[in-house]
PDB file of C-alpha atoms and ligand atoms in Angstrom:
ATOM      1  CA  UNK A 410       0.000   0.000   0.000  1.00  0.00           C
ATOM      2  CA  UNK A 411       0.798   3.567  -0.860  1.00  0.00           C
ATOM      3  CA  UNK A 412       1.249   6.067   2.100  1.00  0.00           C
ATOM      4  CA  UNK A 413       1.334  10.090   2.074  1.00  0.00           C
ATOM      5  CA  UNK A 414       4.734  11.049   2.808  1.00  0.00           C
ATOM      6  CA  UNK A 415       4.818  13.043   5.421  1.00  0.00           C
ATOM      7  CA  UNK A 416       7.754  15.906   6.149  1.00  0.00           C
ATOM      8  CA  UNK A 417       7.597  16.915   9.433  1.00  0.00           C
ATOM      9  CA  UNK A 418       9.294  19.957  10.981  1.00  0.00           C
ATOM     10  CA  UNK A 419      10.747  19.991  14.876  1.00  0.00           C
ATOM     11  CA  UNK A 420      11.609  23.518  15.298  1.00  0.00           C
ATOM     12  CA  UNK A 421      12.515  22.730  19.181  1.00  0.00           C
ATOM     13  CA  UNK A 422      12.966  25.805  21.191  1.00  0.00           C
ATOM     14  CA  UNK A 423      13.537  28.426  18.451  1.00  0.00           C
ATOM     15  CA  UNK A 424      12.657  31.270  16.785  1.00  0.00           C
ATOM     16  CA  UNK A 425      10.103  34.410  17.637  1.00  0.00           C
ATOM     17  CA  UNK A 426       7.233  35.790  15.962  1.00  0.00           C
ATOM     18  CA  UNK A 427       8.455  37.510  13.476  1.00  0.00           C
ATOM     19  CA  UNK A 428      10.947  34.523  12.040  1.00  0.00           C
ATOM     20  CA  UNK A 429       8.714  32.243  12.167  1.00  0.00           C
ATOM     21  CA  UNK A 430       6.119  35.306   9.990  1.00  0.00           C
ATOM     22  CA  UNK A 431       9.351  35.185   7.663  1.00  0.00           C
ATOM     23  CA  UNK A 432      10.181  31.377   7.389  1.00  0.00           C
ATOM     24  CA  UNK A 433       6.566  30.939   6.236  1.00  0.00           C
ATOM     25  CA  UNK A 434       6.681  33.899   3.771  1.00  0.00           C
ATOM     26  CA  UNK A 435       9.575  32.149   2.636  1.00  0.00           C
ATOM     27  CA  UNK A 436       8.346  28.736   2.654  1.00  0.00           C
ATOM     28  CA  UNK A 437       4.489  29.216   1.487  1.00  0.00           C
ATOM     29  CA  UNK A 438       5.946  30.016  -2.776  1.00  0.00           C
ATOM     30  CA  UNK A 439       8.776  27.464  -2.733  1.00  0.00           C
ATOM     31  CA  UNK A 440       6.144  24.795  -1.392  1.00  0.00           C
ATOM     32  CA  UNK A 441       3.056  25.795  -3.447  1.00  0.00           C
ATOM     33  CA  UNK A 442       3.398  22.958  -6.108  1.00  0.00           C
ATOM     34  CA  UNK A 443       3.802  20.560  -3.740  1.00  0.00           C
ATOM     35  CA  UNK A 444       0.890  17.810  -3.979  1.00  0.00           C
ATOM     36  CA  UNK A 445       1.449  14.396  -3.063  1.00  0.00           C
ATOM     37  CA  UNK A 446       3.453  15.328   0.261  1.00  0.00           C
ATOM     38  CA  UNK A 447       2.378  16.240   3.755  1.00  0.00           C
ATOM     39  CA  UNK A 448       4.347  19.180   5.525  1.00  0.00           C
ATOM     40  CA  UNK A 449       3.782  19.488   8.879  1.00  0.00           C
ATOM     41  CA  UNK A 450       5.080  22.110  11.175  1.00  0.00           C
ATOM     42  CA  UNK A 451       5.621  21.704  15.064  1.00  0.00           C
ATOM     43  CA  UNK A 452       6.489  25.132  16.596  1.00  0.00           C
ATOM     44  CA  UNK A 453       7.320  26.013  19.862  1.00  0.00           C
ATOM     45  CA  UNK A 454       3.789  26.683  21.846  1.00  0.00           C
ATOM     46  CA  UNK A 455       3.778  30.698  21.450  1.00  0.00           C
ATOM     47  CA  UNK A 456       4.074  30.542  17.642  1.00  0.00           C
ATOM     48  CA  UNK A 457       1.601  28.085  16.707  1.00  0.00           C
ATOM     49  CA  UNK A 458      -1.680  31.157  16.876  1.00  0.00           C
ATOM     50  CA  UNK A 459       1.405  32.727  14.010  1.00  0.00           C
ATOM     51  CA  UNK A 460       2.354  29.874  11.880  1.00  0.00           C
ATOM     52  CA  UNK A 461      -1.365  28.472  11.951  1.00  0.00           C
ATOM     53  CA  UNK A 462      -2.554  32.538  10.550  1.00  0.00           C
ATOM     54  CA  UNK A 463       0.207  31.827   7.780  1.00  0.00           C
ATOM     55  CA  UNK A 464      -0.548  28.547   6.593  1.00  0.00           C
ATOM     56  CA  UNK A 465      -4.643  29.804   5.953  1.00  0.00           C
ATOM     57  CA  UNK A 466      -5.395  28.257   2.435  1.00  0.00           C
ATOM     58  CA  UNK A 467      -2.878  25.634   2.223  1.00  0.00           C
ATOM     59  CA  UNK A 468      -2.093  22.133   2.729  1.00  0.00           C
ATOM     60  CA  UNK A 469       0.226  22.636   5.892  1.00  0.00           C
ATOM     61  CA  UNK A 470      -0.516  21.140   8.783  1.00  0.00           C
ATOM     62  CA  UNK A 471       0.151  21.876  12.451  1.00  0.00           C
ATOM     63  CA  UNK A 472       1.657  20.139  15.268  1.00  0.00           C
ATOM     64  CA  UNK A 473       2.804  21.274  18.904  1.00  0.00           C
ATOM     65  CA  UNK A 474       5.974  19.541  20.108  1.00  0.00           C
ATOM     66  CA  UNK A 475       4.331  17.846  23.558  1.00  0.00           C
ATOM     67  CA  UNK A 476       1.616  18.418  25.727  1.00  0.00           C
ATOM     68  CA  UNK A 477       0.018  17.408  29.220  1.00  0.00           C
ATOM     69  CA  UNK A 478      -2.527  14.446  29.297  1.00  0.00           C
ATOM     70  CA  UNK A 479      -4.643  16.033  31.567  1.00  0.00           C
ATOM     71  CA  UNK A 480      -7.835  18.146  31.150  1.00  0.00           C
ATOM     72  CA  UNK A 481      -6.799  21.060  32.710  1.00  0.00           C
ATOM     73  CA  UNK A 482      -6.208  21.799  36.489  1.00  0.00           C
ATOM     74  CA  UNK A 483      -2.296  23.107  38.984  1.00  0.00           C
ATOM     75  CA  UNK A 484      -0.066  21.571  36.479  1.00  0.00           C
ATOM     76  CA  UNK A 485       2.071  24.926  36.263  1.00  0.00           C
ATOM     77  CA  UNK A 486       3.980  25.371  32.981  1.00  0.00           C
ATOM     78  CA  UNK A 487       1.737  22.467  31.284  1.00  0.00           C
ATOM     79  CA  UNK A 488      -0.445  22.884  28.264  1.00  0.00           C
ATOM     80  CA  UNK A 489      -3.935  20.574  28.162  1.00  0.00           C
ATOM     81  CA  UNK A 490      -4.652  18.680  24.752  1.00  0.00           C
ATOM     82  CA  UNK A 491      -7.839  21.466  23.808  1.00  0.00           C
ATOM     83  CA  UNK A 492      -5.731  23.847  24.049  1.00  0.00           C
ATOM     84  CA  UNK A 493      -3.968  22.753  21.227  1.00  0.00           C
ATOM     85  CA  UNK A 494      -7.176  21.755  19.482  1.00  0.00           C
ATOM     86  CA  UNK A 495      -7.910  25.506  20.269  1.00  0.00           C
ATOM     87  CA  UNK A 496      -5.404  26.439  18.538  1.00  0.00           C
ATOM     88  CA  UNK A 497      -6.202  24.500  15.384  1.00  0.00           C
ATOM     89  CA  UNK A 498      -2.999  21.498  15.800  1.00  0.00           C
ATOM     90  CA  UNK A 499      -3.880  18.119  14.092  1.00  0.00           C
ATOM     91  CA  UNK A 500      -0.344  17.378  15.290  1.00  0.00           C
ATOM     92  CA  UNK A 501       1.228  16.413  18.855  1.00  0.00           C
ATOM     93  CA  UNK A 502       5.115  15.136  18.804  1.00  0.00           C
ATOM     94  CA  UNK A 503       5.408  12.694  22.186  1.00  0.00           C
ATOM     95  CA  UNK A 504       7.963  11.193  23.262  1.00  0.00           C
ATOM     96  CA  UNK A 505      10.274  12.898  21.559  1.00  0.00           C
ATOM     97  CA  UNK A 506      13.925  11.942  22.720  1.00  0.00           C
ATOM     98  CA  UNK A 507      14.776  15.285  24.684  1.00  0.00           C
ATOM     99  CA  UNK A 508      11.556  14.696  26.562  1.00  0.00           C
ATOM    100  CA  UNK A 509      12.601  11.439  27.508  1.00  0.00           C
ATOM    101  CA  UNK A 510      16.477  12.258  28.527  1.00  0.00           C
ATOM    102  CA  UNK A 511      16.306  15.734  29.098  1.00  0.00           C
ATOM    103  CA  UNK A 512      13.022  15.983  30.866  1.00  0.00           C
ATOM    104  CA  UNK A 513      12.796  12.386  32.253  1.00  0.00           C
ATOM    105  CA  UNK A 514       9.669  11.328  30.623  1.00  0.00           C
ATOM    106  CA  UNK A 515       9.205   7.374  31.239  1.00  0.00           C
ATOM    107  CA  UNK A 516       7.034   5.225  28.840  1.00  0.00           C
ATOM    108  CA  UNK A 517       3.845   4.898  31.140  1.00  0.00           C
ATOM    109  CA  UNK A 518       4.240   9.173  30.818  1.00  0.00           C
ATOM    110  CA  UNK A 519       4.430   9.433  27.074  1.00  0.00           C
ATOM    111  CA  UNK A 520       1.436   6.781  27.324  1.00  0.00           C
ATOM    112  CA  UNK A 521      -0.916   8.818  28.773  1.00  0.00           C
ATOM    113  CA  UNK A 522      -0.104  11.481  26.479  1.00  0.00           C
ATOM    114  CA  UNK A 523      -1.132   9.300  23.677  1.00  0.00           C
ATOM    115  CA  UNK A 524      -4.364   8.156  24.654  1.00  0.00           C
ATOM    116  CA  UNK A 525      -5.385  11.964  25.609  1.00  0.00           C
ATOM    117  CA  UNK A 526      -4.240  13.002  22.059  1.00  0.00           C
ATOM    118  CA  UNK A 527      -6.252  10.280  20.455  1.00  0.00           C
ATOM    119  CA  UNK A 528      -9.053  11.458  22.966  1.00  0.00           C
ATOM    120  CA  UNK A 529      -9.247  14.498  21.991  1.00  0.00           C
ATOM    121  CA  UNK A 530      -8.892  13.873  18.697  1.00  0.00           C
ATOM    122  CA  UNK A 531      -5.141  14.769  18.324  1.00  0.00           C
ATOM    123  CA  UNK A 532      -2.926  12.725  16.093  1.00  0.00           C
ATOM    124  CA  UNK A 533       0.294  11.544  17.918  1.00  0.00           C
ATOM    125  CA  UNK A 534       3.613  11.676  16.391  1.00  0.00           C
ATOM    126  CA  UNK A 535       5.164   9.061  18.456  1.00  0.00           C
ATOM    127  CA  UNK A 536       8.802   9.211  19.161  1.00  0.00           C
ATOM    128  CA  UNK A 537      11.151   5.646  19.857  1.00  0.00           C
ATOM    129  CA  UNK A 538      14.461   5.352  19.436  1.00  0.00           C
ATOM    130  CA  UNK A 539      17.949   3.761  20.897  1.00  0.00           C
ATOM    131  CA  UNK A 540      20.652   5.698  22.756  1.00  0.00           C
ATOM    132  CA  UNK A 541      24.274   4.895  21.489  1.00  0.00           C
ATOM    133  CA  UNK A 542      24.555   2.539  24.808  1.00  0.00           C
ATOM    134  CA  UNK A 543      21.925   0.549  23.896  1.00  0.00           C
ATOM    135  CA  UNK A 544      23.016   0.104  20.406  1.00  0.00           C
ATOM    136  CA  UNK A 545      26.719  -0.670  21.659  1.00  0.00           C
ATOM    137  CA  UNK A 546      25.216  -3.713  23.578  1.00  0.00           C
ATOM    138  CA  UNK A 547      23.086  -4.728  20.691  1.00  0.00           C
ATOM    139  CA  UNK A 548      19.714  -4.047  22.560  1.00  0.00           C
ATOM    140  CA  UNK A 549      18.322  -1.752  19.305  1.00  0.00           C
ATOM    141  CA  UNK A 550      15.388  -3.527  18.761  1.00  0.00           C
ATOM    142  CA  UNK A 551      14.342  -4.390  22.651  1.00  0.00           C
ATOM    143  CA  UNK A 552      14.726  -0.866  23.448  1.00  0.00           C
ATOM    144  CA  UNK A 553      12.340   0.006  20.615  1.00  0.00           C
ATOM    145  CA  UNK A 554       9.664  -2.765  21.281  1.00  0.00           C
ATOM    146  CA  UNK A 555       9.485  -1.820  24.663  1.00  0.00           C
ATOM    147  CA  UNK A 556       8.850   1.771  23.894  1.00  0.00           C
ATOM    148  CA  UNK A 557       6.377   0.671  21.599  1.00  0.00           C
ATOM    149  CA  UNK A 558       4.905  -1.877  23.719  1.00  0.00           C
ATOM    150  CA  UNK A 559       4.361   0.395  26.562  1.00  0.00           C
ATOM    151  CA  UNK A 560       3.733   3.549  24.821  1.00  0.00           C
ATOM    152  CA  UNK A 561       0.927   2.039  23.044  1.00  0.00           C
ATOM    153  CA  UNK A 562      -0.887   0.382  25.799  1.00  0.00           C
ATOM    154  CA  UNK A 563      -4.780   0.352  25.293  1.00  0.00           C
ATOM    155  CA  UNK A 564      -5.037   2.324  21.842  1.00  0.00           C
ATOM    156  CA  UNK A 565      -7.772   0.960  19.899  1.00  0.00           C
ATOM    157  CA  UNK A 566      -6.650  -0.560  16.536  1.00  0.00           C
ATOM    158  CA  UNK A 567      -8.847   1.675  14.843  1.00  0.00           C
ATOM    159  CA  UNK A 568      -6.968   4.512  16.180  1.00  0.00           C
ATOM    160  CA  UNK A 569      -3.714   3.489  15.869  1.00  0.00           C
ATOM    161  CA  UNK A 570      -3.942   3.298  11.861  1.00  0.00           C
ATOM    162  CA  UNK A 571      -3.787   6.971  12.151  1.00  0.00           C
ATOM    163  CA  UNK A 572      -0.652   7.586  14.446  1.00  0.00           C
ATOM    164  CA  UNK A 573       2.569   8.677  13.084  1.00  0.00           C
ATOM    165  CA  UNK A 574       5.503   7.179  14.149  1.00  0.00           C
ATOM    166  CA  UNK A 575       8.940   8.375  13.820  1.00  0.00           C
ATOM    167  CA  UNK A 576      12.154   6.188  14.655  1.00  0.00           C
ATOM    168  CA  UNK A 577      14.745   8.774  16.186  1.00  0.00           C
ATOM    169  CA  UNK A 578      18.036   6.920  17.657  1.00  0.00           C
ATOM    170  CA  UNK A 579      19.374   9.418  20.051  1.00  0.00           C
ATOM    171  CA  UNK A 580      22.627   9.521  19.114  1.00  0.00           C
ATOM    172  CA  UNK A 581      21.817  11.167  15.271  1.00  0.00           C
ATOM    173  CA  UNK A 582      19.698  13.962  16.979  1.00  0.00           C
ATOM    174  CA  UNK A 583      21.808  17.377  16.132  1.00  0.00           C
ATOM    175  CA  UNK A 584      25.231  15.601  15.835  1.00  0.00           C
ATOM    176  CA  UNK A 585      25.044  15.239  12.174  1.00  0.00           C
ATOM    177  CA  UNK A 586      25.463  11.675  12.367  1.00  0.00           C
ATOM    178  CA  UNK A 587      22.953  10.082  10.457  1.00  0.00           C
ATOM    179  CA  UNK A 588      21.806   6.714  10.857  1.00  0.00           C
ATOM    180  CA  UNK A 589      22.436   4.795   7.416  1.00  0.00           C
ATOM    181  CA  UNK A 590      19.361   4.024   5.426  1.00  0.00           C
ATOM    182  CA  UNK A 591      19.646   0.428   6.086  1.00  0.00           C
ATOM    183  CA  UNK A 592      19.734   1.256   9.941  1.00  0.00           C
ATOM    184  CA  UNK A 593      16.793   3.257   9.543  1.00  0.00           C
ATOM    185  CA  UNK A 594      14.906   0.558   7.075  1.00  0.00           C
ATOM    186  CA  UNK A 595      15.657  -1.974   9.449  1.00  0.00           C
ATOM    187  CA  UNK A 596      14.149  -0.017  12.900  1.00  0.00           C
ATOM    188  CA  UNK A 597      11.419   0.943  10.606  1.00  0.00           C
ATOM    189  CA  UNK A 598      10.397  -2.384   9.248  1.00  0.00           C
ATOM    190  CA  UNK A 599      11.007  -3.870  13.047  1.00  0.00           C
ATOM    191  CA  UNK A 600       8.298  -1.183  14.062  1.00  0.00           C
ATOM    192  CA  UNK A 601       6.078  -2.240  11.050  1.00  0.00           C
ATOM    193  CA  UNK A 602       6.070  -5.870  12.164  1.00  0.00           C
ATOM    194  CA  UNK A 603       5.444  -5.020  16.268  1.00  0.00           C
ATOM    195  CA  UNK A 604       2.192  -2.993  14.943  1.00  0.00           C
ATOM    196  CA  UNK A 605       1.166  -5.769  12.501  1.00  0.00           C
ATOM    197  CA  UNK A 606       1.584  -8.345  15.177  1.00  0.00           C
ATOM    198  CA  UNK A 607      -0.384  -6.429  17.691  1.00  0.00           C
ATOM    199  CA  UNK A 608      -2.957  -4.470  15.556  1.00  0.00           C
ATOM    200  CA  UNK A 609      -2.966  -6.754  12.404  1.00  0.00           C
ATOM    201  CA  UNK A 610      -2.264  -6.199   8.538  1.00  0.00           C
ATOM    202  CA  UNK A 611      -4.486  -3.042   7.871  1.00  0.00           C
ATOM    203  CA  UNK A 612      -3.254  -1.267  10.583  1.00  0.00           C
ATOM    204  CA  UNK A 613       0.195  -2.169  10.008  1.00  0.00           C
ATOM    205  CA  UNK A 614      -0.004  -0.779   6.171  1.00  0.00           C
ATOM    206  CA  UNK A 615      -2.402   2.363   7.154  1.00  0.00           C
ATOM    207  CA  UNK A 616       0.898   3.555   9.844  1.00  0.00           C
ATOM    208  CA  UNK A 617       2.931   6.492   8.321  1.00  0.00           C
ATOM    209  CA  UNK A 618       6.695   5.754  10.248  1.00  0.00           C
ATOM    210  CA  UNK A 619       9.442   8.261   9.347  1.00  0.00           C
ATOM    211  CA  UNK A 620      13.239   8.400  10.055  1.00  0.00           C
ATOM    212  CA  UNK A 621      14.488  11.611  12.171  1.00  0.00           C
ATOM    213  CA  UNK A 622      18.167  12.344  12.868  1.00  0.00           C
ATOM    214  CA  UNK A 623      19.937  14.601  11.043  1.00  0.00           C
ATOM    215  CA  UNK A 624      18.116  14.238   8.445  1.00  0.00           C
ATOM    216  CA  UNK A 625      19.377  17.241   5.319  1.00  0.00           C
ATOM    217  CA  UNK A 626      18.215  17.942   1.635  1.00  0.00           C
ATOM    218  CA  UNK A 627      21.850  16.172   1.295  1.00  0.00           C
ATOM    219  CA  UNK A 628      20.546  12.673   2.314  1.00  0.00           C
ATOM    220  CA  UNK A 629      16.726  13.075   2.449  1.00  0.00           C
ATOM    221  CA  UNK A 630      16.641  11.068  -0.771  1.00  0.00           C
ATOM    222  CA  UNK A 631      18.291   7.864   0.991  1.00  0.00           C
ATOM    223  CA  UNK A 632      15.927   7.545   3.297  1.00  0.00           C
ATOM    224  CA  UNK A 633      12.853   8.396   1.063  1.00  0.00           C
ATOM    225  CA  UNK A 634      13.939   5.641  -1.427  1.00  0.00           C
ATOM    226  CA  UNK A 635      13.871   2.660   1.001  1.00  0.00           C
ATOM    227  CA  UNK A 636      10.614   0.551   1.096  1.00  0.00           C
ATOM    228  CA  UNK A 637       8.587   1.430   3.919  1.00  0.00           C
ATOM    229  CA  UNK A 638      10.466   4.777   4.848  1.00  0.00           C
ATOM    230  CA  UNK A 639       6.735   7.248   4.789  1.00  0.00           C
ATOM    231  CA  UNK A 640       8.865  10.569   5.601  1.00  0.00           C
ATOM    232  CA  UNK A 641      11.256  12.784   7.947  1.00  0.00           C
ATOM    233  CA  UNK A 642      11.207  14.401  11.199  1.00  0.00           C
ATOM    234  CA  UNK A 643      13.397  17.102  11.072  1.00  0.00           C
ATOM    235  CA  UNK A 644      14.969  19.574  13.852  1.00  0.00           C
ATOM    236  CA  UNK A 645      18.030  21.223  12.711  1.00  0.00           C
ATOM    237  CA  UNK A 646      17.103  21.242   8.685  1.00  0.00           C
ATOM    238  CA  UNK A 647      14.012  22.447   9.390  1.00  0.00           C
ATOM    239  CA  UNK A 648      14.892  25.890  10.764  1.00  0.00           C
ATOM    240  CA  UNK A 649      15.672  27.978   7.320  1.00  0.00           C
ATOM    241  CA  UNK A 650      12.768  27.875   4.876  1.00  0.00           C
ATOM    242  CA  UNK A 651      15.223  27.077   1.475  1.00  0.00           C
ATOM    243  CA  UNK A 652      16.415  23.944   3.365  1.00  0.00           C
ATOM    244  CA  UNK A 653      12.732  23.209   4.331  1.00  0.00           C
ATOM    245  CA  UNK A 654      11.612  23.353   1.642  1.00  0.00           C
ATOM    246  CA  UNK A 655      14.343  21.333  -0.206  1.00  0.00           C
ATOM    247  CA  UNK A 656      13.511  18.264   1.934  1.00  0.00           C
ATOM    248  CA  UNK A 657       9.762  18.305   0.431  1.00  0.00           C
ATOM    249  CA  UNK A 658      11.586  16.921  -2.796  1.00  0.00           C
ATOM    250  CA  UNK A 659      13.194  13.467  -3.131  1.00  0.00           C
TER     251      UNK A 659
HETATM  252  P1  PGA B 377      17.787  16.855  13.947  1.00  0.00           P
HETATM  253  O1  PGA B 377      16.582  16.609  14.983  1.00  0.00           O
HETATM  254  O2  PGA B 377      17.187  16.817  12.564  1.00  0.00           O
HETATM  255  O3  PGA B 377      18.316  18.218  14.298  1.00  0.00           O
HETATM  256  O4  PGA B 377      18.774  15.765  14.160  1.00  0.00           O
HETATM  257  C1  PGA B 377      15.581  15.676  14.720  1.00  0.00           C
HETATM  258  C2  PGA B 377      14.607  15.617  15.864  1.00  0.00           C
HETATM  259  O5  PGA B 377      15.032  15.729  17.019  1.00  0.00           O
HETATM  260  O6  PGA B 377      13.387  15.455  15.666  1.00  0.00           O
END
């Protein structure tokens, strides 16, 4: 089956109003041909209200880069999945590495965060991935089956056809050492045969998975051209609207 690629932006914690008003003025005409790809753009919370006014009639979607699984309530410094929805994101990255390691998220954490987004009618962009430890001791794929097995406790299968999942080993986030494509192909077709043992075949096809890790126009084309590769997630790449946009086309 044939899957919408899907080019995701991470901008992390950068930019301000006004670069993010100019990456999209920059972006919007270089992207404007583009049909049979999905951008997405994560900003930092206080630019989504900007980059959501200058996406208005096109394709681009809209993600926020985490979020708190509860309703609302004294969770100081959190932000509550309809707020988000309030401010138009289809999109929610969790479990994104520097949540885990920086911020100490644990997998019964980034759980709960995925159920809320599917409950309130977010779609996850589900983050697993190795640390360089783990692949020096050949424990790759258990690393990633348990973040998968635990992260996707109790979604339906229904739902889960429409998550997004991105493989991200830690050690290629912002080091510029890329994972080769037949590291990622292999991660990514483990992942693809975990969610078509535990949700079935449909479900299994219907799941977008991209590769993230310094991911460049230079070597986007690698990693689009191996079966079962649906896109990028991209931090670093993503920040200047020419490179952007070069990473639409593979
Ligand atoms: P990078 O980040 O492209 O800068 O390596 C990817 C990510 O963390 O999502």
């Amino acid at each position: 089956m044939k899957r919408r690629p899907i080019i995701a932006a991470n901008w992390k914690m950068h930019k301000v109003t006004a670069e993010a008003k100019s990456f999209m003025a920059e972006l919007l005409p270089k992207i404007s041909d583009l049909r049979n790809v999905d951008v997405l753009i994560c900003p930092p919370f206080p630019l989504i209200s900007t980059v959501d006014h200058a996406r208005e009639g096109t394709n681009i979607l809209l993600g926020a880069q985490n979020m708190h699984f509860e309703e609302k309530g004294a969770f100081t410094g959190e932000v509550a999945p309809a707020m988000l929805k309030d401010l138009n994101c289809e999109f929610v990255i969790l479990g994104h590495s520097e949540r885990r390691w920086v911020f100490g998220e644990c997998d019964t954490f980034i759980n709960k965060k995925v159920l809320s987004a599917f409950e309130h009618d977010l779609i996850p962009v589900l983050c697993v991935g190795e640390r360089l430890e783990d692949r020096e001791k050949n424990q790759t794929d258990q690393i990633i089956l348990n973040q998968l097995e635990n992260g996707l406790k109790g979604v339906s299968e229904q739902l889960l056809g429409n998550i997004v999942i991105a493989y991200e080993p830690v050690w290629a986030i912002g080091t510029g050492k890329n994972a080769t494509a037949k590291d990622a192909k292999d991660a990514i077709a483990l992942i693809r045969e975990f969610i078509h043992s535990r949700f079935g075949t449909a479900t299994a096809e219907k799941v977008r998975i991209l590769y993230g890790g310094s991911v460049k126009p230079e070597n986007i084309k690698t990693y689009m051209e191996q079966d079962g590769i649906d896109g990028a997630l991209v931090g670093g790449a993503s920040l200047e609207a020419d490179s952007f946009a070069k990473l639409t086309i593979f």
